[in-house]
mmCIF file of C-alpha atoms in Angstrom:
data_model
loop_
_atom_site.group_PDB
_atom_site.id
_atom_site.type_symbol
_atom_site.label_atom_id
_atom_site.label_comp_id
_atom_site.label_asym_id
_atom_site.label_seq_id
_atom_site.Cartn_x
_atom_site.Cartn_y
_atom_site.Cartn_z
ATOM 1 C CA MET A 1 0.000 0.000 0.000
ATOM 2 C CA THR A 2 1.273 3.493 -0.815
ATOM 3 C CA ASP A 3 0.402 7.053 0.079
ATOM 4 C CA ALA A 4 1.843 8.435 -3.124
ATOM 5 C CA VAL A 5 -0.583 10.403 -5.286
ATOM 6 C CA PRO A 6 0.246 10.679 -9.003
ATOM 7 C CA GLY A 7 0.004 13.682 -11.285
ATOM 8 C CA ASP A 8 -0.512 17.255 -10.116
ATOM 9 C CA HIS A 9 -1.492 16.045 -6.656
ATOM 10 C CA GLY A 10 2.011 14.780 -5.924
ATOM 11 C CA TRP A 11 5.017 16.597 -4.470
ATOM 12 C CA GLN A 12 7.007 17.533 -7.610
ATOM 13 C CA GLY A 13 9.780 15.109 -6.724
ATOM 14 C CA GLY A 14 10.888 14.925 -10.345
ATOM 15 C CA GLU A 15 11.713 18.648 -10.288
ATOM 16 C CA LEU A 16 13.943 18.461 -7.234
ATOM 17 C CA ASP A 17 17.710 18.817 -7.555
ATOM 18 C CA LEU A 18 18.218 15.863 -5.237
ATOM 19 C CA ASP A 19 22.009 16.103 -5.150
ATOM 20 C CA ALA A 20 21.889 19.754 -4.073
ATOM 21 C CA TYR A 21 19.205 19.133 -1.462
ATOM 22 C CA LEU A 22 21.031 16.185 0.100
ATOM 23 C CA ALA A 23 24.267 18.178 0.150
ATOM 24 C CA ARG A 24 22.420 21.037 1.874
ATOM 25 C CA ILE A 25 21.290 18.782 4.734
ATOM 26 C CA GLY A 26 24.597 16.940 4.884
ATOM 27 C CA TYR A 27 23.215 13.517 3.942
ATOM 28 C CA ASP A 28 25.502 11.147 2.015
ATOM 29 C CA GLY A 29 23.923 7.793 2.884
ATOM 30 C CA PRO A 30 21.980 5.262 0.803
ATOM 31 C CA ARG A 31 19.270 6.551 -1.524
ATOM 32 C CA THR A 32 16.906 3.679 -0.888
ATOM 33 C CA ALA A 33 13.345 3.979 0.422
ATOM 34 C CA SER A 34 14.043 2.190 3.702
ATOM 35 C CA VAL A 35 13.175 2.884 7.335
ATOM 36 C CA GLU A 36 16.853 3.493 8.059
ATOM 37 C CA THR A 37 17.094 6.061 5.274
ATOM 38 C CA LEU A 38 13.912 7.775 6.468
ATOM 39 C CA HIS A 39 15.285 8.124 9.991
ATOM 40 C CA ALA A 40 18.567 9.532 8.714
ATOM 41 C CA LEU A 41 16.858 12.026 6.401
ATOM 42 C CA VAL A 42 14.549 13.350 9.112
ATOM 43 C CA ARG A 43 17.475 13.835 11.483
ATOM 44 C CA ALA A 44 19.595 15.539 8.828
ATOM 45 C CA HIS A 45 16.845 17.916 7.688
ATOM 46 C CA THR A 46 15.613 18.745 11.189
ATOM 47 C CA THR A 47 19.051 19.593 12.566
ATOM 48 C CA THR A 48 20.255 21.490 9.490
ATOM 49 C CA ILE A 49 17.445 23.653 8.142
ATOM 50 C CA PRO A 50 16.181 26.159 10.708
ATOM 51 C CA PHE A 51 12.626 27.297 11.277
ATOM 52 C CA GLU A 52 12.131 30.949 10.318
ATOM 53 C CA ASN A 53 9.499 33.456 9.219
ATOM 54 C CA LEU A 54 11.802 36.300 8.215
ATOM 55 C CA GLU A 55 10.427 36.681 4.691
ATOM 56 C CA ILE A 56 7.087 37.713 6.192
ATOM 57 C CA ILE A 57 8.697 40.151 8.615
ATOM 58 C CA LEU A 58 10.767 41.628 5.787
ATOM 59 C CA GLY A 59 7.620 42.230 3.739
ATOM 60 C CA ARG A 60 7.989 39.414 1.232
ATOM 61 C CA GLY A 61 5.736 36.469 0.420
ATOM 62 C CA ILE A 62 6.126 32.726 1.013
ATOM 63 C CA PRO A 63 5.853 30.862 -2.322
ATOM 64 C CA LEU A 64 5.560 27.074 -2.076
ATOM 65 C CA ASP A 65 6.530 26.060 -5.599
ATOM 66 C CA LEU A 66 9.568 23.808 -5.600
ATOM 67 C CA LYS A 67 11.756 26.151 -7.670
ATOM 68 C CA SER A 68 11.308 28.943 -5.110
ATOM 69 C CA LEU A 69 11.856 26.597 -2.180
ATOM 70 C CA GLN A 70 15.081 25.242 -3.644
ATOM 71 C CA HIS A 71 16.356 28.743 -4.351
ATOM 72 C CA LYS A 72 15.673 29.914 -0.817
ATOM 73 C CA MET A 73 16.419 26.873 1.324
ATOM 74 C CA VAL A 74 19.149 25.180 -0.706
ATOM 75 C CA GLN A 75 20.925 27.825 -2.756
ATOM 76 C CA GLN A 76 20.543 30.735 -0.330
ATOM 77 C CA ARG A 77 20.943 28.481 2.726
ATOM 78 C CA ARG A 78 17.903 29.933 4.427
ATOM 79 C CA GLY A 79 15.267 28.188 6.526
ATOM 80 C CA GLY A 80 11.496 28.120 6.442
ATOM 81 C CA TYR A 81 8.404 27.314 8.422
ATOM 82 C CA CYS A 82 6.307 24.155 8.317
ATOM 83 C CA TYR A 83 4.788 24.468 4.837
ATOM 84 C CA GLU A 84 8.162 25.172 3.260
ATOM 85 C CA ASN A 85 10.045 22.449 5.124
ATOM 86 C CA VAL A 86 7.364 19.843 4.492
ATOM 87 C CA ALA A 87 7.017 20.673 0.788
ATOM 88 C CA ILE A 88 10.695 20.248 -0.025
ATOM 89 C CA PHE A 89 11.084 17.213 2.253
ATOM 90 C CA ALA A 90 8.043 15.529 0.666
ATOM 91 C CA ALA A 91 9.543 16.105 -2.775
ATOM 92 C CA ALA A 92 12.768 14.405 -1.681
ATOM 93 C CA LEU A 93 10.917 11.426 -0.192
ATOM 94 C CA GLU A 94 8.754 11.060 -3.289
ATOM 95 C CA ARG A 95 11.854 11.170 -5.496
ATOM 96 C CA LEU A 96 13.451 8.402 -3.420
ATOM 97 C CA GLY A 97 10.403 6.131 -3.689
ATOM 98 C CA PHE A 98 8.621 6.596 -0.357
ATOM 99 C CA GLY A 99 4.842 6.734 -0.110
ATOM 100 C CA VAL A 100 4.008 10.250 1.073
ATOM 101 C CA ALA A 101 0.772 11.926 2.164
ATOM 102 C CA GLY A 102 0.346 15.366 3.678
ATOM 103 C CA LEU A 103 -1.474 15.881 6.986
ATOM 104 C CA SER A 104 -2.580 18.964 8.904
ATOM 105 C CA GLY A 105 -2.242 19.584 12.614
ATOM 106 C CA ARG A 106 -4.012 22.010 14.935
ATOM 107 C CA VAL A 107 -1.400 23.558 17.242
ATOM 108 C CA THR A 108 -2.443 23.598 20.896
ATOM 109 C CA TYR A 109 0.996 24.542 22.239
ATOM 110 C CA GLY A 110 0.602 27.544 24.519
ATOM 111 C CA VAL A 111 -3.204 27.742 24.384
ATOM 112 C CA ALA A 112 -4.341 24.375 25.727
ATOM 113 C CA ASP A 113 -6.002 25.833 28.838
ATOM 114 C CA THR A 114 -7.236 29.099 27.329
ATOM 115 C CA GLY A 115 -10.147 27.909 25.215
ATOM 116 C CA VAL A 116 -8.541 29.436 22.100
ATOM 117 C CA LEU A 117 -9.123 27.370 18.956
ATOM 118 C CA ARG A 118 -6.463 27.750 16.322
ATOM 119 C CA PRO A 119 -6.952 26.731 12.696
ATOM 120 C CA ALA A 120 -5.332 23.515 11.484
ATOM 121 C CA THR A 121 -2.297 25.149 9.903
ATOM 122 C CA HIS A 122 0.594 22.887 10.865
ATOM 123 C CA ALA A 123 1.882 20.672 8.055
ATOM 124 C CA LEU A 124 3.347 17.211 8.638
ATOM 125 C CA LEU A 125 3.710 14.006 6.653
ATOM 126 C CA ARG A 126 2.495 10.421 6.796
ATOM 127 C CA VAL A 127 5.104 8.159 5.216
ATOM 128 C CA ARG A 128 5.317 4.502 4.236
ATOM 129 C CA THR A 129 8.246 2.490 2.971
ATOM 130 C CA PRO A 130 7.746 -0.027 0.167
ATOM 131 C CA GLY A 131 6.768 -3.504 1.342
ATOM 132 C CA GLU A 132 5.976 -2.422 4.931
ATOM 133 C CA ASP A 133 2.683 -1.844 6.722
ATOM 134 C CA ARG A 134 4.071 0.506 9.349
ATOM 135 C CA VAL A 135 3.020 4.153 9.129
ATOM 136 C CA TRP A 136 5.491 6.883 10.105
ATOM 137 C CA ILE A 137 4.813 10.499 10.988
ATOM 138 C CA CYS A 138 7.539 12.904 9.887
ATOM 139 C CA ASP A 139 7.439 16.367 11.423
ATOM 140 C CA VAL A 140 10.319 18.338 9.937
ATOM 141 C CA GLY A 141 8.578 21.714 10.104
ATOM 142 C CA PHE A 142 7.664 22.401 13.730
ATOM 143 C CA GLY A 143 11.102 23.694 14.623
ATOM 144 C CA PHE A 144 11.347 21.498 17.721
ATOM 145 C CA GLY A 145 11.866 18.049 16.233
ATOM 146 C CA PRO A 146 11.367 15.204 16.692
ATOM 147 C CA LEU A 147 14.762 14.116 15.435
ATOM 148 C CA ALA A 148 13.252 11.011 13.843
ATOM 149 C CA PRO A 149 9.954 9.814 12.420
ATOM 150 C CA PHE A 150 7.603 8.271 14.973
ATOM 151 C CA GLU A 151 5.322 5.338 14.320
ATOM 152 C CA LEU A 152 1.576 5.863 14.213
ATOM 153 C CA ALA A 153 0.430 3.082 16.543
ATOM 154 C CA ASP A 154 -2.767 2.533 18.527
ATOM 155 C CA SER A 155 -1.181 2.230 21.953
ATOM 156 C CA THR A 156 -0.462 5.399 23.922
ATOM 157 C CA ALA A 157 3.260 5.534 24.426
ATOM 158 C CA GLU A 158 6.019 7.789 25.653
ATOM 159 C CA PHE A 159 9.091 7.681 23.472
ATOM 160 C CA SER A 160 12.461 9.353 23.286
ATOM 161 C CA LEU A 161 14.114 10.498 20.082
ATOM 162 C CA GLY A 162 17.627 11.331 21.072
ATOM 163 C CA ASP A 163 17.419 12.913 24.528
ATOM 164 C CA TRP A 164 14.101 14.616 23.781
ATOM 165 C CA ARG A 165 10.893 13.070 25.125
ATOM 166 C CA TYR A 166 7.460 12.850 23.487
ATOM 167 C CA ARG A 167 4.149 11.127 24.013
ATOM 168 C CA LEU A 168 1.548 10.194 21.393
ATOM 169 C CA GLU A 169 -2.083 9.584 22.320
ATOM 170 C CA ARG A 170 -4.992 8.492 20.201
ATOM 171 C CA ARG A 171 -7.989 10.541 21.299
ATOM 172 C CA SER A 172 -10.859 9.252 19.150
ATOM 173 C CA GLY A 173 -11.217 7.816 15.675
ATOM 174 C CA ASP A 174 -8.311 9.169 13.675
ATOM 175 C CA LEU A 175 -7.661 12.111 16.016
ATOM 176 C CA TRP A 176 -4.196 12.025 17.587
ATOM 177 C CA MET A 177 -2.390 14.327 20.023
ATOM 178 C CA LEU A 178 1.351 14.725 20.383
ATOM 179 C CA PHE A 179 2.892 15.885 23.675
ATOM 180 C CA GLN A 180 6.438 17.000 24.372
ATOM 181 C CA PHE A 181 8.446 17.354 27.570
ATOM 182 C CA GLY A 182 9.976 20.734 28.364
ATOM 183 C CA ARG A 183 10.554 23.329 31.054
ATOM 184 C CA ASP A 184 6.905 23.152 32.149
ATOM 185 C CA GLY A 185 6.731 19.358 32.138
ATOM 186 C CA TRP A 186 4.446 17.552 29.698
ATOM 187 C CA ILE A 187 2.603 19.957 27.399
ATOM 188 C CA ASP A 188 0.374 19.185 24.453
ATOM 189 C CA ARG A 189 1.824 20.237 21.136
ATOM 190 C CA TYR A 190 -0.858 19.646 18.500
ATOM 191 C CA THR A 191 -3.650 17.399 17.356
ATOM 192 C CA PHE A 192 -3.820 15.907 13.876
ATOM 193 C CA THR A 193 -5.984 13.567 11.861
ATOM 194 C CA GLU A 194 -5.196 11.160 9.057
ATOM 195 C CA ASN A 195 -7.242 13.094 6.512
ATOM 196 C CA PRO A 196 -4.861 13.565 3.554
ATOM 197 C CA GLN A 197 -3.823 17.058 2.521
ATOM 198 C CA PHE A 198 -2.522 18.094 -0.878
ATOM 199 C CA ARG A 199 -0.342 20.950 -2.099
ATOM 200 C CA ILE A 200 -3.407 23.074 -2.831
ATOM 201 C CA ASP A 201 -4.571 22.619 0.776
ATOM 202 C CA TYR A 202 -1.205 23.763 2.029
ATOM 203 C CA ALA A 203 -1.388 26.793 -0.295
ATOM 204 C CA VAL A 204 -4.596 27.880 1.450
ATOM 205 C CA GLY A 205 -3.136 27.411 4.935
ATOM 206 C CA ASN A 206 0.071 29.134 3.887
ATOM 207 C CA HIS A 207 -1.859 32.196 2.748
ATOM 208 C CA PHE A 208 -3.512 32.547 6.153
ATOM 209 C CA VAL A 209 -0.324 31.964 8.119
ATOM 210 C CA SER A 210 1.739 34.409 6.044
ATOM 211 C CA THR A 211 -0.803 37.231 5.656
ATOM 212 C CA SER A 212 -3.448 37.202 8.396
ATOM 213 C CA PRO A 213 -3.076 39.647 11.293
ATOM 214 C CA ARG A 214 -4.353 36.764 13.441
ATOM 215 C CA SER A 215 -1.325 34.659 12.512
ATOM 216 C CA PRO A 216 1.494 34.601 15.082
ATOM 217 C CA PHE A 217 4.008 34.762 12.230
ATOM 218 C CA THR A 218 2.991 38.152 10.807
ATOM 219 C CA THR A 219 3.735 40.215 13.890
ATOM 220 C CA ARG A 220 7.295 39.391 14.975
ATOM 221 C CA PRO A 221 10.345 37.298 14.077
ATOM 222 C CA PHE A 222 10.101 33.684 15.197
ATOM 223 C CA LEU A 223 13.140 31.484 14.627
ATOM 224 C CA GLN A 224 14.140 28.046 15.882
ATOM 225 C CA ARG A 225 17.251 25.883 15.614
ATOM 226 C CA PHE A 226 16.889 22.336 16.871
ATOM 227 C CA LEU A 227 19.903 20.165 17.641
ATOM 228 C CA PRO A 228 20.363 16.852 19.475
ATOM 229 C CA ASP A 229 21.349 18.582 22.708
ATOM 230 C CA VAL A 230 19.816 22.073 22.528
ATOM 231 C CA HIS A 231 16.852 24.017 21.150
ATOM 232 C CA HIS A 232 17.313 27.709 20.335
ATOM 233 C CA VAL A 233 14.306 30.022 19.920
ATOM 234 C CA LEU A 234 14.080 33.679 18.962
ATOM 235 C CA ASP A 235 10.607 35.037 19.732
ATOM 236 C CA ASP A 236 10.510 38.734 18.847
ATOM 237 C CA LEU A 237 13.582 39.901 20.785
ATOM 238 C CA THR A 238 13.553 37.135 23.386
ATOM 239 C CA LEU A 239 16.307 34.548 22.947
ATOM 240 C CA ILE A 240 15.447 31.229 24.595
ATOM 241 C CA THR A 241 17.740 28.237 25.024
ATOM 242 C CA GLU A 242 16.178 24.906 26.060
ATOM 243 C CA TYR A 243 17.683 21.527 26.921
ATOM 244 C CA PRO A 244 16.250 17.985 26.886
ATOM 245 C CA ASP A 245 16.050 17.796 30.707
ATOM 246 C CA GLY A 246 13.626 20.715 30.780
ATOM 247 C CA THR A 247 16.128 23.374 31.866
ATOM 248 C CA GLY A 248 16.806 26.519 29.903
ATOM 249 C CA THR A 249 17.783 30.169 29.817
ATOM 250 C CA THR A 250 16.133 33.355 28.539
ATOM 251 C CA ARG A 251 17.481 36.794 27.752
ATOM 252 C CA GLU A 252 16.244 39.906 25.967
ATOM 253 C CA LEU A 253 18.168 41.168 22.944
ATOM 254 C CA ASP A 254 18.754 44.617 21.608
ATOM 255 C CA PRO A 255 17.670 44.834 17.927
ATOM 256 C CA THR A 256 21.257 45.584 16.945
ATOM 257 C CA GLU A 257 22.252 42.086 18.124
ATOM 258 C CA LEU A 258 20.082 40.360 15.507
ATOM 259 C CA ALA A 259 22.664 40.771 12.741
ATOM 260 C CA GLU A 260 25.013 38.570 14.784
ATOM 261 C CA VAL A 261 22.525 36.242 16.497
ATOM 262 C CA VAL A 262 20.528 35.227 13.398
ATOM 263 C CA PRO A 263 23.507 33.798 11.447
ATOM 264 C CA GLY A 264 25.564 32.853 14.504
ATOM 265 C CA ILE A 265 22.987 30.855 16.451
ATOM 266 C CA PHE A 266 20.343 30.051 13.844
ATOM 267 C CA ASP A 267 22.680 29.531 10.855
ATOM 268 C CA ILE A 268 20.588 31.780 8.600
ATOM 269 C CA ASP A 269 22.491 33.732 5.967
ATOM 270 C CA LEU A 270 21.273 37.324 5.840
ATOM 271 C CA SER A 271 22.093 39.964 3.256
ATOM 272 C CA ALA A 272 23.395 43.264 4.577
ATOM 273 C CA GLY A 273 20.100 44.909 3.661
ATOM 274 C CA ASP A 274 18.006 42.321 5.484
ATOM 275 C CA ALA A 275 20.214 42.549 8.558
ATOM 276 C CA THR A 276 19.761 46.316 8.580
ATOM 277 C CA SER A 277 15.977 45.985 8.219
ATOM 278 C CA LEU A 278 15.788 43.573 11.151
ATOM 279 C CA ALA A 279 17.955 45.787 13.308
ATOM 280 C CA ALA A 280 15.582 48.654 12.602
ATOM 281 C CA ALA A 281 12.869 46.649 14.381
ATOM 282 C CA SER A 282 10.316 47.917 11.868
ATOM 283 C CA TRP A 283 7.992 44.981 12.608
ATOM 284 C CA ARG A 284 7.161 46.582 15.929
ATOM 285 C CA SER A 285 5.133 49.226 14.136
ATOM 286 C CA VAL A 286 2.979 46.657 12.315
#
């Protein structure tokens, strides 16, 4: 059984410069559609390509066509948020022969006890390997791992991927909830269903996330860099460092520090003009 969808509903894997993409994430292993390859690709992508929304803050759009994604994330060595990360990763998996289907998640992180209902605008992938019945969830676009795909299984289970801890629960029918362990203990991260999503669905969600004043990504910079032993976050001008045991540090930045912090900590190449624009803190007037 496969999750691949032919024609215009697929992920444009044939248009991907696979050599350039794999070099960008530092992967030089086998190019076979195996569970081992899937694990290695998720780890390489997640720890190499940062989460960022700077194009929005700098007044530019977020195109999801593969040519634009390759130019930004591979050639310019920039990052992206969930729709961008998932789109290019899905193209790579499709090119390598995996069965790939898009899914949408509803982020509950930070609002679980407030009664706020967010739209289902988080993109993730359901993946199968040829000849296997197991279903894997790959979440390369949340900015906080996991470092590996996790199996979609009926039993509620806590699992560790690297030193980071997660828990997956099946709530009802095909509704699932993922939890993660952090400074505040166990917190729910998002819910998702197994209803397949296509590139056109992601285009709709991407428009809301990148343009709506209700989107958290249109009002301030939000960057993440996730590594096996540390998670860096820039939320507006607050720099947060988190560790797998739940400890962490927080400090406030001056806007002039962004030109050094963004490439130095988050490994995002900025032009001189973009660095100047961020230092001007113009987003604060939006």
